[in-house]
Amino acid sequence: MSSAAFDVLRKVTTATITTMLLKKGIRRCWMKGPKPLVPGGERLIGPAFTLRFVPAREDLATPESWARPISTRGAIEAMPDGVIAVADAMGIDTAGIFGDILCARMKMRHVTALVTDGALRDRTGVLASGLAVWCAGVAAPASVNGLTFVGWNEPIGCGGVAIFPNDIIVADDDGAVVIPQDLLDFVAHEGAEHELYESWVFTEVEKGVKLPGLYPPNDETKARYAEWRNRL
Amino acid sequence: MSSAAFDVLRKVTTATITTMLLKKGIRRCWMKGPKPLVPGGERLIGPAFTLRFVPAREDLATPESWARPISTRGAIEAMPDGVIAVADAMGIDTAGIFGDILCARMKMRHVTALVTDGALRDRTGVLASGLAVWCAGVAAPASVNGLTFVGWNEPIGCGGVAIFPNDIIVADDDGAVVIPQDLLDFVAHEGAEHELYESWVFTEVEKGVKLPGLYPPNDETKARYAEWRNRL
Amino acid sequence: MSSAAFDVLRKVTTATITTMLLKKGIRRCWMKGPKPLVPGGERLIGPAFTLRFVPAREDLATPESWARPISTRGAIEAMPDGVIAVADAMGIDTAGIFGDILCARMKMRHVTALVTDGALRDRTGVLASGLAVWCAGVAAPASVNGLTFVGWNEPIGCGGVAIFPNDIIVADDDGAVVIPQDLLDFVAHEGAEHELYESWVFTEVEKGVKLPGLYPPNDETKARYAEWRNRL
Amino acid sequence: MSSAAFDVLRKVTTATITTMLLKKGIRRCWMKGPKPLVPGGERLIGPAFTLRFVPAREDLATPESWARPISTRGAIEAMPDGVIAVADAMGIDTAGIFGDILCARMKMRHVTALVTDGALRDRTGVLASGLAVWCAGVAAPASVNGLTFVGWNEPIGCGGVAIFPNDIIVADDDGAVVIPQDLLDFVAHEGAEHELYESWVFTEVEKGVKLPGLYPPNDETKARYAEWRNRL
Amino acid sequence: MSSAAFDVLRKVTTATITTMLLKKGIRRCWMKGPKPLVPGGERLIGPAFTLRFVPAREDLATPESWARPISTRGAIEAMPDGVIAVADAMGIDTAGIFGDILCARMKMRHVTALVTDGALRDRTGVLASGLAVWCAGVAAPASVNGLTFVGWNEPIGCGGVAIFPNDIIVADDDGAVVIPQDLLDFVAHEGAEHELYESWVFTEVEKGVKLPGLYPPNDETKARYAEWRNRL
Amino acid sequence: MSSAAFDVLRKVTTATITTMLLKKGIRRCWMKGPKPLVPGGERLIGPAFTLRFVPAREDLATPESWARPISTRGAIEAMPDGVIAVADAMGIDTAGIFGDILCARMKMRHVTALVTDGALRDRTGVLASGLAVWCAGVAAPASVNGLTFVGWNEPIGCGGVAIFPNDIIVADDDGAVVIPQDLLDFVAHEGAEHELYESWVFTEVEKGVKLPGLYPPNDETKARYAEWRNRL
């Protein structure tokens, strides 16, 4: 994994990342559902470690199932340092996939963040665990109330987006996006350039420049920007 | 697989099957979404052969992907005689998972039926293929418009229900239900008894008997029914 | 109950009834959800006999509950001749409120029709019972899978509309509408006039008359219609 | 408008059309909602004549509004021969945009079809009018119960798809699709070829040929098909 | 009502309560919709005082209806000290069931909290009233815009859960749950034990203990915990 | 535009405004979706400047489209001082209609606020721009990911409500409402009176007065209030 690209991307908003991916024809990269449990935190990035649930069935989704080899517990112990765990909860927000104890263990294992289109439970305890979380809500019931855990590091859907293990996840206050692995360098490089350009546009707007011709730029604006860019 | 149990279940409605499963505490067994493409056909039964989709991503879900080893084509060629294919389309009904050609091939391979919480495409051609289909709708676009196929014979969700490979699927005009494998004999035996009892109740109702005390039965009704039952 | 008004309303479409109620400021009279189980049947009318469900709770919604005094069975035995039973299923279409046996009993008791924003189960048997049904779907599971029955002849909601016992229900291929009791005569009288007018408009359209000035009518059209009306 | 292309497209399924548009990167071309009011009719094609509604507001959406210059009546009189009227009802299916009289007038004016993501009212009368209709449902209330008509031949959304006046609409049993005007010839030509190829594949499947290598074709299949194609 | 059990439950999270109810087979106890209007407040508990709405009908749901004997005003005056008012708004979040004045009166009457699957109005004034509120949103329109009040202390549904008068309601930052009356002592006792156990697990996790074998506990963990538990 | 009425309305809550409009039979005036991006700000008022989107189509909704004459950029430059921009995003909350740069330009142009039933992007930057925003969420992707901009100052729908250019918009913590232009003076005058009355009622409640007879007032209360009102 290119840590240089990661360092660049930490300064690129998820908004800009989606615009870069659109240049490659990818529109389905932002997950509907995951929102920061605590807004205003820093932007996080990491390779995806996927978790997959199917709906609950009363003979399968029981507290006893938590002790099976294929369990959320087993999955957590398999997470490498620095990953972002992405859990496919099928958008079900009436059962909390994880609570304070599992989040605390993930934090201990140096998991960067947890992203899900489902809910967390035990909001107070999850906040206390210090794990960064993007989720679709909070619900008191345990996962087995609505979900059966079936495996990790398989392809999943999350918030209407396909996520494959080791795809790159970036999350900030606008939510969470996925970058296919082979587009990482493109997105990092183009994204950083785009951020620079938008910062210049912002200062132009503050000076009172009109939008047409500025954003997107016409030839005259392009020239002015190039000049500014070259002076950096 | 117990073909004797299958023969019994062919005469047991999916409505009765859900009531038998409720006796075992299972409420989540009927799939929301799948409806018979042609109502009024016969009840069908078979072991589940599962198909799994995740959402489309423009770099993955392309017509070219249809030639990959992990493709719906590969899955169809792997289906044994007599299975019911159950496809997890995540309830997305804006892309048809299969059209006439794939259905025709499934029919050639003696697949009993196709059940999905998604849509089919090419309605006219699918009807012509002769494959029995339970689906949530019809949509012109191909699967890649909304879905990426990722594998077969994995645990899936379909219509809010967990389906594991080789679970038993029964489908009729009330839709499709799943019977966990280890409950097959219980459901078949109890279900057949229940059907017999309900047929007797129906004739009682036609004679003008009131519902309270009859359905469910009080002791007097139980005795009357036992007498009738013993005479069979 | 004015049977003369009923006889008039049997010839007035539910579409026209909603337009007459709009003249009195009532927009919320058509139930979203109930559709004829068998389209093409005759228009039916009757006073509402309401049935009320709340969501299932596992300690309450059990097969055993069917033997309690407050049960769907008890409700059916309390239905007078000619009523239309309207069941508030809160739009839940994953559990069938009634199956063939209960429908057969309602038919025996001369219930005119069953209207619900929920589902029926046992589609084949319900059709065989001969009871006219407007519902939102078909589902195999019994009511207790999703619903707890709590009483009859209380105010309910059905399909987003308030229904009070003895309000007038009319159902045809466009669905089911409610007429508040004190507007029955107004709707019947005005509705019949409106139907006559629309039948004349239809013949005008078939002659090639343009819509503006015809429908709604300008003064010239009003005069032409009055002349035609007077000759009847 | 190229009537030659129209004649070709009459033999190309909407399913195939969506696949041809996907080759041009267009995934959003099939309207979610419109279904044939009477399945099994012929495929229809025509340029789009758009109708636009916004939500009802009680001071605007009144029966009186039907007599205003900007009204559905005015729109119908402005429809040229052969168009397919496409109505943006914002997916609201609780108010019928048109009933029997307006449909009869459209039929008189040689409108090819009506497509909407909303509902029709007066189902029996609409069927009698003979107008071909694709809609999302049937509802008794008039349009003013939920909708305010605001204009025609403006860009609209219908079923999640952008429709511009004079875009090409094709509708069959799989629903309705839009073809951007400048892609008409491409879609017609490629679509016809694709239909021919799929018909050949279908016969191959009936002979027992496996799917991998056949559909999509490998080089050997391409050669076999080319040979067959050349003999036509 | 057992105030001892109440005192115990004040220290048991709603998350734990749902897990205890699952031991009794109850999965449907957490209400989807109600969220704390002000997160971070204390956990509240009380017997349910139910309020029931049906949809609005223009002839019934008027400002005048607020003066009727069966009105929200009448219901509020009937509320005993310490109850938690639970309002069934059918999940309609486009009309505020109560505003500042009614909340202020509830506070004066020592109502513990208001829980609803609908909306409140007058957010600023409701906060000023000091009443603890769990609701599904905020909306400016009055209840009569979408709802008709029909009675109090009847069985209701709220957020997909059945609530009977005097069931026990507990609400905290994870939302609101219902405890059936006859399970109160079980849930209080088991819940308190479970909280103790989870607090010990949390400290174990902080020491770096792995999850498998710890949570749920294997025999070795059970022994270690028993030892710790006995020393308290 | 009556600035006197505006000054009055700044002290009238949106809750009260909906009640005043209900007196005129208008129930559909509050937009479902728009919520303050930063709660607790001041109430804002202004004439509506409408923006209209249709769904994205891949050949139309491209970054290049931002340079077209009919673009969001063009619309912003056309906004007069003091308007409230209201954007019809069809409730699509997976694409941000505007980000920080466009909001900054709107702020420079003295736009009072932006109201939409869609999402914003670039949450951090939008907050920094200082523009007051009511929206339905935050999403990273640009508008072209889900939307095509088609024009300004046309009639639109927003959150289920019809908005015409120059209708009056008022927004506060309860959301955003529209006042038809010809009802502005009525709503302002009646609304101010109603606020005065409610403030008096609030103090009565704080004194311990019961609700029945007080709110709504009976004759005795009306007299007491009139006396208090006259002393002001």
PDB file of N, CA and C in Angstrom, chain C residues 22 92 96 139 173 190 199:
ATOM      1  N   LEU C  22     -63.903  16.227  -2.722  1.00  0.00           N
ATOM      2  CA  LEU C  22     -63.000  17.377  -2.842  1.00  0.00           C
ATOM      3  C   LEU C  22     -63.799  18.683  -2.797  1.00  0.00           C
ATOM      4  N   ILE C  92     -48.435  -3.103   6.795  1.00  0.00           N
ATOM      5  CA  ILE C  92     -47.490  -4.237   6.851  1.00  0.00           C
ATOM      6  C   ILE C  92     -47.974  -5.322   5.896  1.00  0.00           C
ATOM      7  N   GLY C  96     -50.053 -12.246   6.397  1.00  0.00           N
ATOM      8  CA  GLY C  96     -51.425 -12.248   5.882  1.00  0.00           C
ATOM      9  C   GLY C  96     -52.408 -12.138   7.032  1.00  0.00           C
ATOM     10  N   ALA C 139     -49.142 -12.726   1.292  1.00  0.00           N
ATOM     11  CA  ALA C 139     -47.963 -13.178   2.033  1.00  0.00           C
ATOM     12  C   ALA C 139     -48.310 -14.471   2.742  1.00  0.00           C
ATOM     13  N   ASP C 173     -62.506  -1.065  -9.145  1.00  0.00           N
ATOM     14  CA  ASP C 173     -61.178  -1.347  -9.711  1.00  0.00           C
ATOM     15  C   ASP C 173     -60.166  -0.237  -9.460  1.00  0.00           C
ATOM     16  N   GLU C 190     -74.858  14.238  -5.887  1.00  0.00           N
ATOM     17  CA  GLU C 190     -73.947  14.973  -6.773  1.00  0.00           C
ATOM     18  C   GLU C 190     -73.162  14.018  -7.668  1.00  0.00           C
ATOM     19  N   SER C 199     -70.619  11.103 -18.832  1.00  0.00           N
ATOM     20  CA  SER C 199     -70.970  10.196 -19.939  1.00  0.00           C
ATOM     21  C   SER C 199     -71.278  11.012 -21.195  1.00  0.00           C
TER      22      SER C 199
END
